[in-house]
Short mmCIF file of C-alpha atoms in Angstrom, two decimals:
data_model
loop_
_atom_site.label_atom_id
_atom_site.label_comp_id
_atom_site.label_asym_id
_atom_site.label_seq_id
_atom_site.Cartn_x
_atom_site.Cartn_y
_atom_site.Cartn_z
CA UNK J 1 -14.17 -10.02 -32.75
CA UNK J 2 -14.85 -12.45 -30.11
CA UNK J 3 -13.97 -10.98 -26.49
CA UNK J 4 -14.83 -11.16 -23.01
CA UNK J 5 -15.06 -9.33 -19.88
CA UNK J 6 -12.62 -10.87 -17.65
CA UNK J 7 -13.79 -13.73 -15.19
CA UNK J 8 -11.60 -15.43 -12.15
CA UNK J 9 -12.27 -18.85 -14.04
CA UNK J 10 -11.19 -18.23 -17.43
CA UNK J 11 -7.81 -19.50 -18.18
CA UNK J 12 -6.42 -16.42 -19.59
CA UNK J 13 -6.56 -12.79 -18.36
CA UNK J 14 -5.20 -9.24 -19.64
CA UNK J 15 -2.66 -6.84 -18.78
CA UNK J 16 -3.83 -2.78 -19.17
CA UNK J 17 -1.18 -0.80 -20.41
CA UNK J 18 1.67 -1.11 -22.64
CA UNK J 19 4.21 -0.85 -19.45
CA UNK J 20 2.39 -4.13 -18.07
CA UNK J 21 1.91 -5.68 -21.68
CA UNK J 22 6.03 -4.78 -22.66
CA UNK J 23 7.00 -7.38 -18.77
CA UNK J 24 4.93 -9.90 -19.61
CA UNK J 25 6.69 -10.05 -23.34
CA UNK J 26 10.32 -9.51 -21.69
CA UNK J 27 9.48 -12.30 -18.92
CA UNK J 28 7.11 -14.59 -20.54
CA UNK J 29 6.37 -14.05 -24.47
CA UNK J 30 4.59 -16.94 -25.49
CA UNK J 31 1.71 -17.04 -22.91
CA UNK J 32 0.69 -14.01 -25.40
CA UNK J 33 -2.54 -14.72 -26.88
CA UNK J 34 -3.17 -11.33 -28.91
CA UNK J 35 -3.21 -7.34 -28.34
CA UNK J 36 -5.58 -4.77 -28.12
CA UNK J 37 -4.45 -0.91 -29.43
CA UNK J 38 -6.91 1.53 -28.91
CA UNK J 39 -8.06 2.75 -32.44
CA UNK J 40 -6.74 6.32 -34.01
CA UNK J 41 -4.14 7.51 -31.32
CA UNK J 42 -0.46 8.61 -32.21
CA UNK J 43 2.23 6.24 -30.72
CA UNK J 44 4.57 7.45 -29.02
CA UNK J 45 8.59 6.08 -29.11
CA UNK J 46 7.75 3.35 -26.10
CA UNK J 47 4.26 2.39 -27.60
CA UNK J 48 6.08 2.03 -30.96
CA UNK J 49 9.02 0.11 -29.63
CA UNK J 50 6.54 -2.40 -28.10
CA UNK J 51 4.31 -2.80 -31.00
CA UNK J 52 7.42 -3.52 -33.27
CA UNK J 53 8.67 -6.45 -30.66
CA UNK J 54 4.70 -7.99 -30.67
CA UNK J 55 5.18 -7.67 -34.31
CA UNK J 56 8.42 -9.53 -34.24
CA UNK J 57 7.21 -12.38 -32.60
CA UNK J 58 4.15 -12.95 -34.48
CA UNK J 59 1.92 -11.48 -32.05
CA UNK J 60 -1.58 -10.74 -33.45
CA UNK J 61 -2.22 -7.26 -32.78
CA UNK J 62 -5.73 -5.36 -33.50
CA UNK J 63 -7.33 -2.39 -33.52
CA UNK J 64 -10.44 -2.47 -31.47
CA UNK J 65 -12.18 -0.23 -28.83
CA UNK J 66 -13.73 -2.86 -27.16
CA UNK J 67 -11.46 -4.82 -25.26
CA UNK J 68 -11.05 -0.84 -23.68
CA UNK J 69 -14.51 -0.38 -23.06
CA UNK J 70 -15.86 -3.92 -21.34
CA UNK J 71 -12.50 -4.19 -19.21
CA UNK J 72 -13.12 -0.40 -18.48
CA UNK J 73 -9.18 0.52 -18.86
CA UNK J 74 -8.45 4.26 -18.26
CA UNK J 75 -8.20 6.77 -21.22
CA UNK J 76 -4.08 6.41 -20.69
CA UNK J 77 -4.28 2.62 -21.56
CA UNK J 78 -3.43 2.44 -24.69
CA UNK J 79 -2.85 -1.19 -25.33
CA UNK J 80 -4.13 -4.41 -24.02
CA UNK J 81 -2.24 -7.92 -23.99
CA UNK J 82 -4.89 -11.24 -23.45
CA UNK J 83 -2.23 -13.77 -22.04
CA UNK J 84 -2.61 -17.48 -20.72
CA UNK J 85 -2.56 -17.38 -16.75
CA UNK J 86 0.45 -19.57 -16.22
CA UNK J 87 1.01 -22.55 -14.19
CA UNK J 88 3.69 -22.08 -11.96
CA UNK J 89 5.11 -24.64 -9.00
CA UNK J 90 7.03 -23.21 -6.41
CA UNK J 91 10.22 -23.76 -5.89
CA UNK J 92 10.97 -25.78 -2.97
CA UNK J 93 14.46 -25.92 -2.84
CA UNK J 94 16.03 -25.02 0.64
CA UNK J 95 18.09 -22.08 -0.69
CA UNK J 96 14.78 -20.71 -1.60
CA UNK J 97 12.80 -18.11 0.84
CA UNK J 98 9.07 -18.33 0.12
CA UNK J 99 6.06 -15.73 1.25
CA UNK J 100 2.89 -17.49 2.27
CA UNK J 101 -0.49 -15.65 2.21
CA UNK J 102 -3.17 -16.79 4.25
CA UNK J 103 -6.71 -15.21 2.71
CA UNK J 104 -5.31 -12.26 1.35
CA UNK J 105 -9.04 -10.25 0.46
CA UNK J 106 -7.61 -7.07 -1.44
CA UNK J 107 -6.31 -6.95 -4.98
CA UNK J 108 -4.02 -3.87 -4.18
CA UNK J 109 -2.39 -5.42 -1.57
CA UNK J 110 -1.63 -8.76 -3.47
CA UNK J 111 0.18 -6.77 -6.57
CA UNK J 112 1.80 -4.39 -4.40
CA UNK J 113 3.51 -7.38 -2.22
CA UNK J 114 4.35 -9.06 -5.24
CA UNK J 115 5.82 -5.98 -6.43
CA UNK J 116 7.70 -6.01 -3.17
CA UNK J 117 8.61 -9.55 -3.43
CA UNK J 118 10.45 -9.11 -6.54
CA UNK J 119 11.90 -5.85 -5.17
CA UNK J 120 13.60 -7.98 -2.46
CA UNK J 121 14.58 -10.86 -4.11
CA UNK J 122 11.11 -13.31 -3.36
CA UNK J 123 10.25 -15.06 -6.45
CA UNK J 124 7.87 -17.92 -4.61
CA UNK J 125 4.36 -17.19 -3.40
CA UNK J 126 2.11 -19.37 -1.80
CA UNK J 127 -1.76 -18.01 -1.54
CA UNK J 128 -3.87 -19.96 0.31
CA UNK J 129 -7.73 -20.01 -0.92
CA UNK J 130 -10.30 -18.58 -0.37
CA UNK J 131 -8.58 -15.19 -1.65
CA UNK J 132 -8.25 -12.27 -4.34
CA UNK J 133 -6.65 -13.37 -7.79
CA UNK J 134 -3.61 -13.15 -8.26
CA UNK J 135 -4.32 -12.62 -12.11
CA UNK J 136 -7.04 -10.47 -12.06
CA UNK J 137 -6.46 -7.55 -14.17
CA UNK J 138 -6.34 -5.34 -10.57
CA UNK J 139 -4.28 -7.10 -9.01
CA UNK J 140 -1.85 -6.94 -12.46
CA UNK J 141 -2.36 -3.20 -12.20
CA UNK J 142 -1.18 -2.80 -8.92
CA UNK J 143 1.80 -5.05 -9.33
CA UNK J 144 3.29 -3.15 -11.74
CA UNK J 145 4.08 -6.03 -13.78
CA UNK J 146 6.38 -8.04 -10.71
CA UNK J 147 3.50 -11.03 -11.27
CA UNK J 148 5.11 -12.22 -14.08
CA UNK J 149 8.39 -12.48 -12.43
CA UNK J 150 6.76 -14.74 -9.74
CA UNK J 151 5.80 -18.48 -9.40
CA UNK J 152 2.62 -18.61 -7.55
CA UNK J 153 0.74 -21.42 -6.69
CA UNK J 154 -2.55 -22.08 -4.27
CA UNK J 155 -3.90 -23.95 -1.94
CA UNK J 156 -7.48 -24.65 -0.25
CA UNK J 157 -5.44 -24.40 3.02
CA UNK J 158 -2.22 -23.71 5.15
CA UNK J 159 -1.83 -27.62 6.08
CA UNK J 160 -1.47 -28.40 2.04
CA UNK J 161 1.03 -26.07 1.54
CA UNK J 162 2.88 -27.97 4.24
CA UNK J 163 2.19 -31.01 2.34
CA UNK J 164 3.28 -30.23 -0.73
CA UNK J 165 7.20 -28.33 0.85
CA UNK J 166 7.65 -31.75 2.41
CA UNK J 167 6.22 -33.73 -0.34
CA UNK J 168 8.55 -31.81 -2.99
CA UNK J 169 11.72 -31.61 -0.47
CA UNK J 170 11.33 -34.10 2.25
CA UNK J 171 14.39 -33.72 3.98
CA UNK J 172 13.96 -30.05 4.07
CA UNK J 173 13.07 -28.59 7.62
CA UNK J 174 11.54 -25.19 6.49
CA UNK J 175 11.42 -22.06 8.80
CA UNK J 176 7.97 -20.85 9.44
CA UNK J 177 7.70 -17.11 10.61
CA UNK J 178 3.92 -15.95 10.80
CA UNK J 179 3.55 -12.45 11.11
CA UNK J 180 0.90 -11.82 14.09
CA UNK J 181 0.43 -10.23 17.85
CA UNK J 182 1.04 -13.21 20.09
CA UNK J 183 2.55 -13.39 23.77
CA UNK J 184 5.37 -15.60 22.45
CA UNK J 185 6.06 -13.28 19.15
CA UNK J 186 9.60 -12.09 18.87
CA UNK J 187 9.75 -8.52 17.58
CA UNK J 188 11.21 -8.60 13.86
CA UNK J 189 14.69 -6.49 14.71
CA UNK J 190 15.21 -9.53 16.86
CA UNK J 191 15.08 -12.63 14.50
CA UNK J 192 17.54 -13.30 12.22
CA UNK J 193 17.43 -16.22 9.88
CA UNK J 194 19.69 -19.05 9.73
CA UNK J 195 19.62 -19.80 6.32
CA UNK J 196 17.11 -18.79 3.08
CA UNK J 197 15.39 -22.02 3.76
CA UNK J 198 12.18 -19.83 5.66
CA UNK J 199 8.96 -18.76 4.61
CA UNK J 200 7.40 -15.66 6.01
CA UNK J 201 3.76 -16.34 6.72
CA UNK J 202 0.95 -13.06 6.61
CA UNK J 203 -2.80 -13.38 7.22
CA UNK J 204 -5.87 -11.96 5.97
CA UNK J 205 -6.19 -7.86 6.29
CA UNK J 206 -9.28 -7.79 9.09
CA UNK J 207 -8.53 -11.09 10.78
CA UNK J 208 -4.96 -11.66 10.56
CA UNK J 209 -3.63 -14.99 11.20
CA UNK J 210 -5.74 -17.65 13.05
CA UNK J 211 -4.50 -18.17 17.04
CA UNK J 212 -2.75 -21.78 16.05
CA UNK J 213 -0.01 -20.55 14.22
CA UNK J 214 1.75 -18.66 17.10
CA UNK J 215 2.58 -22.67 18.24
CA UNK J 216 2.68 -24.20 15.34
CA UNK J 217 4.99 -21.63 13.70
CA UNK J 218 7.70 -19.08 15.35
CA UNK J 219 5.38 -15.68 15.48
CA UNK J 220 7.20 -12.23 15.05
CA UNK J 221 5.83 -9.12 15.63
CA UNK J 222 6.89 -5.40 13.82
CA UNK J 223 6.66 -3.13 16.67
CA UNK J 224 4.36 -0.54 16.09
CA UNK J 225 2.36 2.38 18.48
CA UNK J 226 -0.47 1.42 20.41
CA UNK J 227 -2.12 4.18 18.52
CA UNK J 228 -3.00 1.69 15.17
CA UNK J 229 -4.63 -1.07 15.09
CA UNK J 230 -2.08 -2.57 12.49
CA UNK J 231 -0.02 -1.84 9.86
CA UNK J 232 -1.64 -2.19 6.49
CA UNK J 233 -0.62 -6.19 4.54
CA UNK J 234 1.23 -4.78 2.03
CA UNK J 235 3.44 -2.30 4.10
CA UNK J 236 3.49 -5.09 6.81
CA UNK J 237 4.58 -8.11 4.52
CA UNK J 238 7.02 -5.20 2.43
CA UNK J 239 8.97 -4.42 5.96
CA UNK J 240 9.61 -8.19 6.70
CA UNK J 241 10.88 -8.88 3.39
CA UNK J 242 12.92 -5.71 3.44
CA UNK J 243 14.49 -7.32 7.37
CA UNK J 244 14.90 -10.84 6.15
CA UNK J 245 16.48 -9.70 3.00
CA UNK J 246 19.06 -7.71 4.57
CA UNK J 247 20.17 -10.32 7.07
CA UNK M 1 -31.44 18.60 5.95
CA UNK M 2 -28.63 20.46 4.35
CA UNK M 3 -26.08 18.15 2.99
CA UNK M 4 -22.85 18.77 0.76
CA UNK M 5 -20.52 16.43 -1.31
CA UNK M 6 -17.05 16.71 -0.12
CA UNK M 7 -15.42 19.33 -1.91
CA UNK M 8 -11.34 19.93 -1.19
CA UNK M 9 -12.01 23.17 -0.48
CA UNK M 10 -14.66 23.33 2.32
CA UNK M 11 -13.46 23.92 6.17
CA UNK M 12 -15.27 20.53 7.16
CA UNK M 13 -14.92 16.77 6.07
CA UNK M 14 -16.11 13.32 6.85
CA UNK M 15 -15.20 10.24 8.98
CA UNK M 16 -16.88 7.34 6.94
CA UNK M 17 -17.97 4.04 9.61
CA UNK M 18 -18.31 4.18 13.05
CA UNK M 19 -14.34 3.24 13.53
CA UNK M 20 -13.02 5.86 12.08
CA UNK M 21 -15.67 8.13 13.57
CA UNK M 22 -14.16 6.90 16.75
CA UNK M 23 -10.79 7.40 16.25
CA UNK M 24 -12.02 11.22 15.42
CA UNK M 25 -14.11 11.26 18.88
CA UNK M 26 -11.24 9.98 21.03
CA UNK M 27 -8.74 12.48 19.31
CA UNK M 28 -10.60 15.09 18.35
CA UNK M 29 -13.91 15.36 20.40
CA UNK M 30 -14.74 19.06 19.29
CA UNK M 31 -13.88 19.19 15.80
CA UNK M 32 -17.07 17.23 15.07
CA UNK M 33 -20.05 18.96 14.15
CA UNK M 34 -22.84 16.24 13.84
CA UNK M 35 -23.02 12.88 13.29
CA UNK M 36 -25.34 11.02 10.58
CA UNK M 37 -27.08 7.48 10.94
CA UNK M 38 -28.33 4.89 8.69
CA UNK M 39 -32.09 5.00 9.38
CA UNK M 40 -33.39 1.37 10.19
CA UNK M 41 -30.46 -0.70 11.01
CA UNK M 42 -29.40 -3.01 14.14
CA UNK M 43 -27.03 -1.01 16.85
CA UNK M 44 -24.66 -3.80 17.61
CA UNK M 45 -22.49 -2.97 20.58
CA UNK M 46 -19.65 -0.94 18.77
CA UNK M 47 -21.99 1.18 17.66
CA UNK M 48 -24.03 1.26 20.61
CA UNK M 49 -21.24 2.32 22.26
CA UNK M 50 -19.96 5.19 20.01
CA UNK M 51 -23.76 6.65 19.70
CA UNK M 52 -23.51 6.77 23.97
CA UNK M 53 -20.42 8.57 23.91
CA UNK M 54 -21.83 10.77 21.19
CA UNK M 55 -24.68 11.93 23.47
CA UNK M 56 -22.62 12.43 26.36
CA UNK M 57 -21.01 14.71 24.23
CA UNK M 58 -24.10 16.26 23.12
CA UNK M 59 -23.12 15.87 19.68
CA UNK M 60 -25.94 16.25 17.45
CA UNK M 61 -26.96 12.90 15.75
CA UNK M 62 -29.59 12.77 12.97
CA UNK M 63 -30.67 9.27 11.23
CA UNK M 64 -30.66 10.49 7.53
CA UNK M 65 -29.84 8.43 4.17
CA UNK M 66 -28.91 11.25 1.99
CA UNK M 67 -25.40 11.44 3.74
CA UNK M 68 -24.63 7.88 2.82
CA UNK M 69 -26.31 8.45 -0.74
CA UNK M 70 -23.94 11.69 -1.58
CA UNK M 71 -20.55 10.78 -0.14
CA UNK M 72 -20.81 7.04 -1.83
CA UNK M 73 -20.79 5.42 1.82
CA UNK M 74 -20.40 1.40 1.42
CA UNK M 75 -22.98 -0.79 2.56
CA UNK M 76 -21.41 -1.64 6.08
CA UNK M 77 -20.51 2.62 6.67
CA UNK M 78 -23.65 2.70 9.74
CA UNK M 79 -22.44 5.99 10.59
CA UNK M 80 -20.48 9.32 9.30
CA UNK M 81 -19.07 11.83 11.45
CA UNK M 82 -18.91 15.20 9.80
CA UNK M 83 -15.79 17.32 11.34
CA UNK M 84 -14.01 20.93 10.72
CA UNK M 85 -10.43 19.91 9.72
CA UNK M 86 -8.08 20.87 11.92
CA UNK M 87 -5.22 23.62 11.40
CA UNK M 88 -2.19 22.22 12.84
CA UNK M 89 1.08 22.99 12.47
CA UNK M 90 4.34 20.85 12.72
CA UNK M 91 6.48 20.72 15.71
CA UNK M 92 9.95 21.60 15.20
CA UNK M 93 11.76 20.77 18.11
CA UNK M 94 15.16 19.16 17.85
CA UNK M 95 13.69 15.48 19.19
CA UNK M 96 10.82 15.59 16.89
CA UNK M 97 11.77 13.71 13.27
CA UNK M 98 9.36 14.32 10.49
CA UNK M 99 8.09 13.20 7.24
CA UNK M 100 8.04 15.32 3.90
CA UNK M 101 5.92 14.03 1.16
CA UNK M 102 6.24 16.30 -2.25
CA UNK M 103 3.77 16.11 -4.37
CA UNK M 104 1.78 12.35 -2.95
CA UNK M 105 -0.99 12.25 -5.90
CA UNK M 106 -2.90 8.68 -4.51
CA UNK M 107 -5.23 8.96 -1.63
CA UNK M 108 -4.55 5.69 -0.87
CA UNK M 109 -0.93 6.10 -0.41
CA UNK M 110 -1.43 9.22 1.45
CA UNK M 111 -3.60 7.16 4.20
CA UNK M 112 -1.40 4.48 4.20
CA UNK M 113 1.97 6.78 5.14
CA UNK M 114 0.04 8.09 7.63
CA UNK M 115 -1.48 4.76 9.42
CA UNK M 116 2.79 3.56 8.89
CA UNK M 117 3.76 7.00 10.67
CA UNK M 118 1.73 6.97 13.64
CA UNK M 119 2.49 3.33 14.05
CA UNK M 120 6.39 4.53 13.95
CA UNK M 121 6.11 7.21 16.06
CA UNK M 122 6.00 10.22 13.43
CA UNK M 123 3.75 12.66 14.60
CA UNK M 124 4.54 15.23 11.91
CA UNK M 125 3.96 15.42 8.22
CA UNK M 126 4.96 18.22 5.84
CA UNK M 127 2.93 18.17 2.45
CA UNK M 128 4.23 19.65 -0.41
CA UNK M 129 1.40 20.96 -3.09
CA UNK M 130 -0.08 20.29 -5.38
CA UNK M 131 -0.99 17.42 -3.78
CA UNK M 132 -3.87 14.98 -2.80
CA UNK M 133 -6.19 15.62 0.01
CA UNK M 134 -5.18 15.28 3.63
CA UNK M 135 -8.79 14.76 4.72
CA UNK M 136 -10.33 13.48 1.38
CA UNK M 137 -12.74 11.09 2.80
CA UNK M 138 -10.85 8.59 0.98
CA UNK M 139 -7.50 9.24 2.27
CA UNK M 140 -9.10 9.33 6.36
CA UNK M 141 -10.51 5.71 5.38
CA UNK M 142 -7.40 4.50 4.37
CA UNK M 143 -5.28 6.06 7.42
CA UNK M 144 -7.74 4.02 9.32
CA UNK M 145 -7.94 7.09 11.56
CA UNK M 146 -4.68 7.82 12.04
CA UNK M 147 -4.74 10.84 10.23
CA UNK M 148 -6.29 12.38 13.91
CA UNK M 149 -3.29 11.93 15.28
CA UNK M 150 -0.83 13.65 13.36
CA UNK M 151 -0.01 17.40 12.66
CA UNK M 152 -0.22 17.81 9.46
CA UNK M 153 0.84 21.04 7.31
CA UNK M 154 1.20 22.06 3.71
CA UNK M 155 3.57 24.39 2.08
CA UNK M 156 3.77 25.45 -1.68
CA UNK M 157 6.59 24.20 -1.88
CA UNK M 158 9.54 22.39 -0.61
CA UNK M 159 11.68 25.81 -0.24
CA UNK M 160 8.79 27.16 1.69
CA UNK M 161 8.70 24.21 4.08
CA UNK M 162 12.76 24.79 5.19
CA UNK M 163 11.98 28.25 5.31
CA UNK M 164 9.35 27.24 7.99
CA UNK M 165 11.71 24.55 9.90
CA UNK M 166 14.23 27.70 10.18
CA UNK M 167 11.81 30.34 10.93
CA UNK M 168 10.57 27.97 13.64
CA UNK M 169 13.61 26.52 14.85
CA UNK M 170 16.77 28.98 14.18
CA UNK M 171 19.29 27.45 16.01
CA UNK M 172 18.43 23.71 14.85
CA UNK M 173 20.04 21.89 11.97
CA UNK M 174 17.95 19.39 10.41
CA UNK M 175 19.11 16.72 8.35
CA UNK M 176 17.64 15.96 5.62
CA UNK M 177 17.08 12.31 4.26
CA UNK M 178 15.81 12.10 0.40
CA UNK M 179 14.62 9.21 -0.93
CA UNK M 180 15.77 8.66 -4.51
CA UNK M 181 17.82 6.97 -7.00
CA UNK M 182 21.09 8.65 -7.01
CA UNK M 183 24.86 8.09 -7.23
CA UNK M 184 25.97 9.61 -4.27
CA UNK M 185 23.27 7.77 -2.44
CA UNK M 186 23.51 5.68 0.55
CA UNK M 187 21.56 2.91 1.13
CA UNK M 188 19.33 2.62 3.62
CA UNK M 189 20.95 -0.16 5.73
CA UNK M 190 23.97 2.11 5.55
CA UNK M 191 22.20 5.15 7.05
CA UNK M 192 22.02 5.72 11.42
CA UNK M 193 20.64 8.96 12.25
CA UNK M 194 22.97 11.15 14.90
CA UNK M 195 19.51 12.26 17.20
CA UNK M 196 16.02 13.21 16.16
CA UNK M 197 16.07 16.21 14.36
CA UNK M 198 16.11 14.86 11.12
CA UNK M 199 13.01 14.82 7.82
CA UNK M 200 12.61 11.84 5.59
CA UNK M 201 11.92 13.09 2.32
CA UNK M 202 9.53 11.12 -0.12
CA UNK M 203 8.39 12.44 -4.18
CA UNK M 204 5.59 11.61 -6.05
CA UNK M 205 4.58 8.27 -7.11
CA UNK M 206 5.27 8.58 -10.97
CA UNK M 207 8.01 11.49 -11.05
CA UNK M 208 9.73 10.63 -7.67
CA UNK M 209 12.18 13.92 -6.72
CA UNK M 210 13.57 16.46 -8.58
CA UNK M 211 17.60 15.80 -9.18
CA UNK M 212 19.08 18.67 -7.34
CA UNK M 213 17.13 16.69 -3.82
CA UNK M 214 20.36 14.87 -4.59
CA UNK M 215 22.60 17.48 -3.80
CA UNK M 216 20.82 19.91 -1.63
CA UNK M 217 19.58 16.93 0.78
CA UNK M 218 21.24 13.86 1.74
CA UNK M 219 19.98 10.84 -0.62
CA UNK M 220 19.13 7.35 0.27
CA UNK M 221 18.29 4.37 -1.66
CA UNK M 222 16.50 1.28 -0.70
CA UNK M 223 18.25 -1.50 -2.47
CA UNK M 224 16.42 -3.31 -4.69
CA UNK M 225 16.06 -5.58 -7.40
CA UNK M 226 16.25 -4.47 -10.89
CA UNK M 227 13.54 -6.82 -11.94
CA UNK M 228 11.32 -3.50 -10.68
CA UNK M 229 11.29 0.06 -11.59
CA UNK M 230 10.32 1.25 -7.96
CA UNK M 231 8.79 0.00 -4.60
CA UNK M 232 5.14 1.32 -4.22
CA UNK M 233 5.75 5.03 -2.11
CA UNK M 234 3.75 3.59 0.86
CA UNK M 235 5.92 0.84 1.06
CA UNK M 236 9.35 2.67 0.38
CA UNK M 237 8.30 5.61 2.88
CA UNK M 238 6.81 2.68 5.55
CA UNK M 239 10.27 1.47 5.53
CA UNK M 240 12.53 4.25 5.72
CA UNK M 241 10.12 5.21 8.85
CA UNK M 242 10.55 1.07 10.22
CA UNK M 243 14.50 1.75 9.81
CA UNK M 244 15.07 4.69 10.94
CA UNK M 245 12.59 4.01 14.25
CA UNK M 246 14.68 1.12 15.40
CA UNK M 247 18.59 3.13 15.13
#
């Protein structure tokens, strides 16, 4: 059986576990290509329940320890789906929040704001390049599954993401809040948003957003003790989706 | 040069990097015992400046590579700071709020709670075994440091840590926020605390809390989609702190 270690430029990718494997099939069934099970384990009543839907739907399913071994899944993973990497658009309609990341660098952080995201009701993300992969196995993992709730599309920078909002909505006038330490930041308790037609804008983990975005966007600021340096992305990008959300 | 791997159980641990090492020497000056550094290597000034401060302190620095070797140190780590953990205890007054985590099993998260708490102005964090490592090396990296500024005490369990808060405290009536799934739940938005003297409760990653935190403590839910089983615990406990800071 042909089968490959995973690479950022394949077209397809894998989810680890039968919890990851049993979203993508509830969200997104036919980017499916086939399924690992480890070989000569007992399945228990979820396992079971999720090999009888692949089954339903055709899904090839075989026994094999190697998919296991070269993606080095944990003795717990059981079962392994290899799935197309979609090709999602955002949506850019103005009822529609949107989260930009600028350079995100850590796979954790990606899933767990995506996890977030769909935790607070964010179904658009915008990564701008270079940064992690959104479908690397890792960042899958740490997701908990929320990726395949998501549209997610890149760009090689901040300026074609603005392109593309006023390319795809042109009479939209989007709300840009970049999350960064600037003279002119509001703190977060004090913004509240007009409308859902914002995006909330987070840099990369060591360097943060670059200077020209407390002008060219409206910066906010979480307020936090003088004795950290910063809140970590994910907890950062988690809190303003939390405020925004509630407003 | 005697050297040990960290082991949970020894009275000493280790800073890994010259920032974290820092944190521990502006905290914590005399908790460390010596200080190791990568033979051959370019002082640039941050670590120039640490190694002064170091001396003044006549704190014993040794160039060594075995240090880095054993604990696993990352390329860029130029310097590990070998400490005695501290034996703190929590503060009880009326004005001080704390944080309760039963039963955290991810170093990561652990850090990352503590980085949000000192940010928010938590100072004190009751651990509820078993439980992951306070000062794992791995849990100090991913406080960033901030886990030398926090008292930080275990109990064996959660009955043991109220019997503490009264022992310490008679007169005081702490309320007692868990965070949990539950029908008589509020949800957060819903929730101002009276004054201070109040504990945010948080369970373990996988299990959460035990049901009867429902009844014996006062629950609160984050509201969230049901397109996800859970927020990540860093996340959920980073923004009970971020609400309950700002009321």
């Amino acid at each position: 059986m042909k089968f490959s270690r995973y690479k950022r430029d394949m077209p397809f990718s894998y989810a680890l576990g039968a919890t990851l494997s049993y979203e993508l099939l509830k969200t997104n069934p036919n980017l499916i290509r086939r399924v690992f099970l480890r070989p000569n384990i007992k399945h228990g009543d979820d396992l079971a329940k999720i090999i009888n839907q692949l089954k339903a739907q055709n899904i090839d399913i075989s026994e094999s320890n190697k998919a296991f071994n070269v993606l080095g899944a944990k003795e717990n993973c059981l079962l392994i789906a290899e799935f197309d990497k979609p090709t999602s658009t955002l949506s850019y309609d103005t009822t529609t929040p949107q989260i930009a990341l600028v350079n995100p660098s850590d796979t954790g952080n990606l899933g767990t704001i995506m996890r977030s995201a769909v935790a607070f009701g964010y179904q658009n993300i915008a990564i701008i390049t270079p940064a992690v992969d959104a479908y690397d196995p890792k960042t899958i993992r740490a997701s908990m599954g929320a990726v395949f709730h998501l549209n997610i599309q890149t760009f090689p920078s901040f300026d074609d993401y603005l392109e593309s909002c006023t390319k795809n909505n042109p009479t939209s006038s989007r709300t840009l809040y970049s999350f960064m330490l600037a003279k002119t930041a509001h703190t977060l308790p004090q913004v509240t948003p007009q409308n859902k037609n914002y995006t909330l804008i987070f840099g990369n983990e060591a360097s943060g957003l670059p200077a020209d975005f407390a002008t060219k966007t409206q910066p906010v600021f979480i307020p936090q003790s003088e004795n950290v340096d910063s809140l970590n992305l994910s907890v950062a990008a988690s809190i303003a989706m939390y405020h925004f959300c509630q407003r």
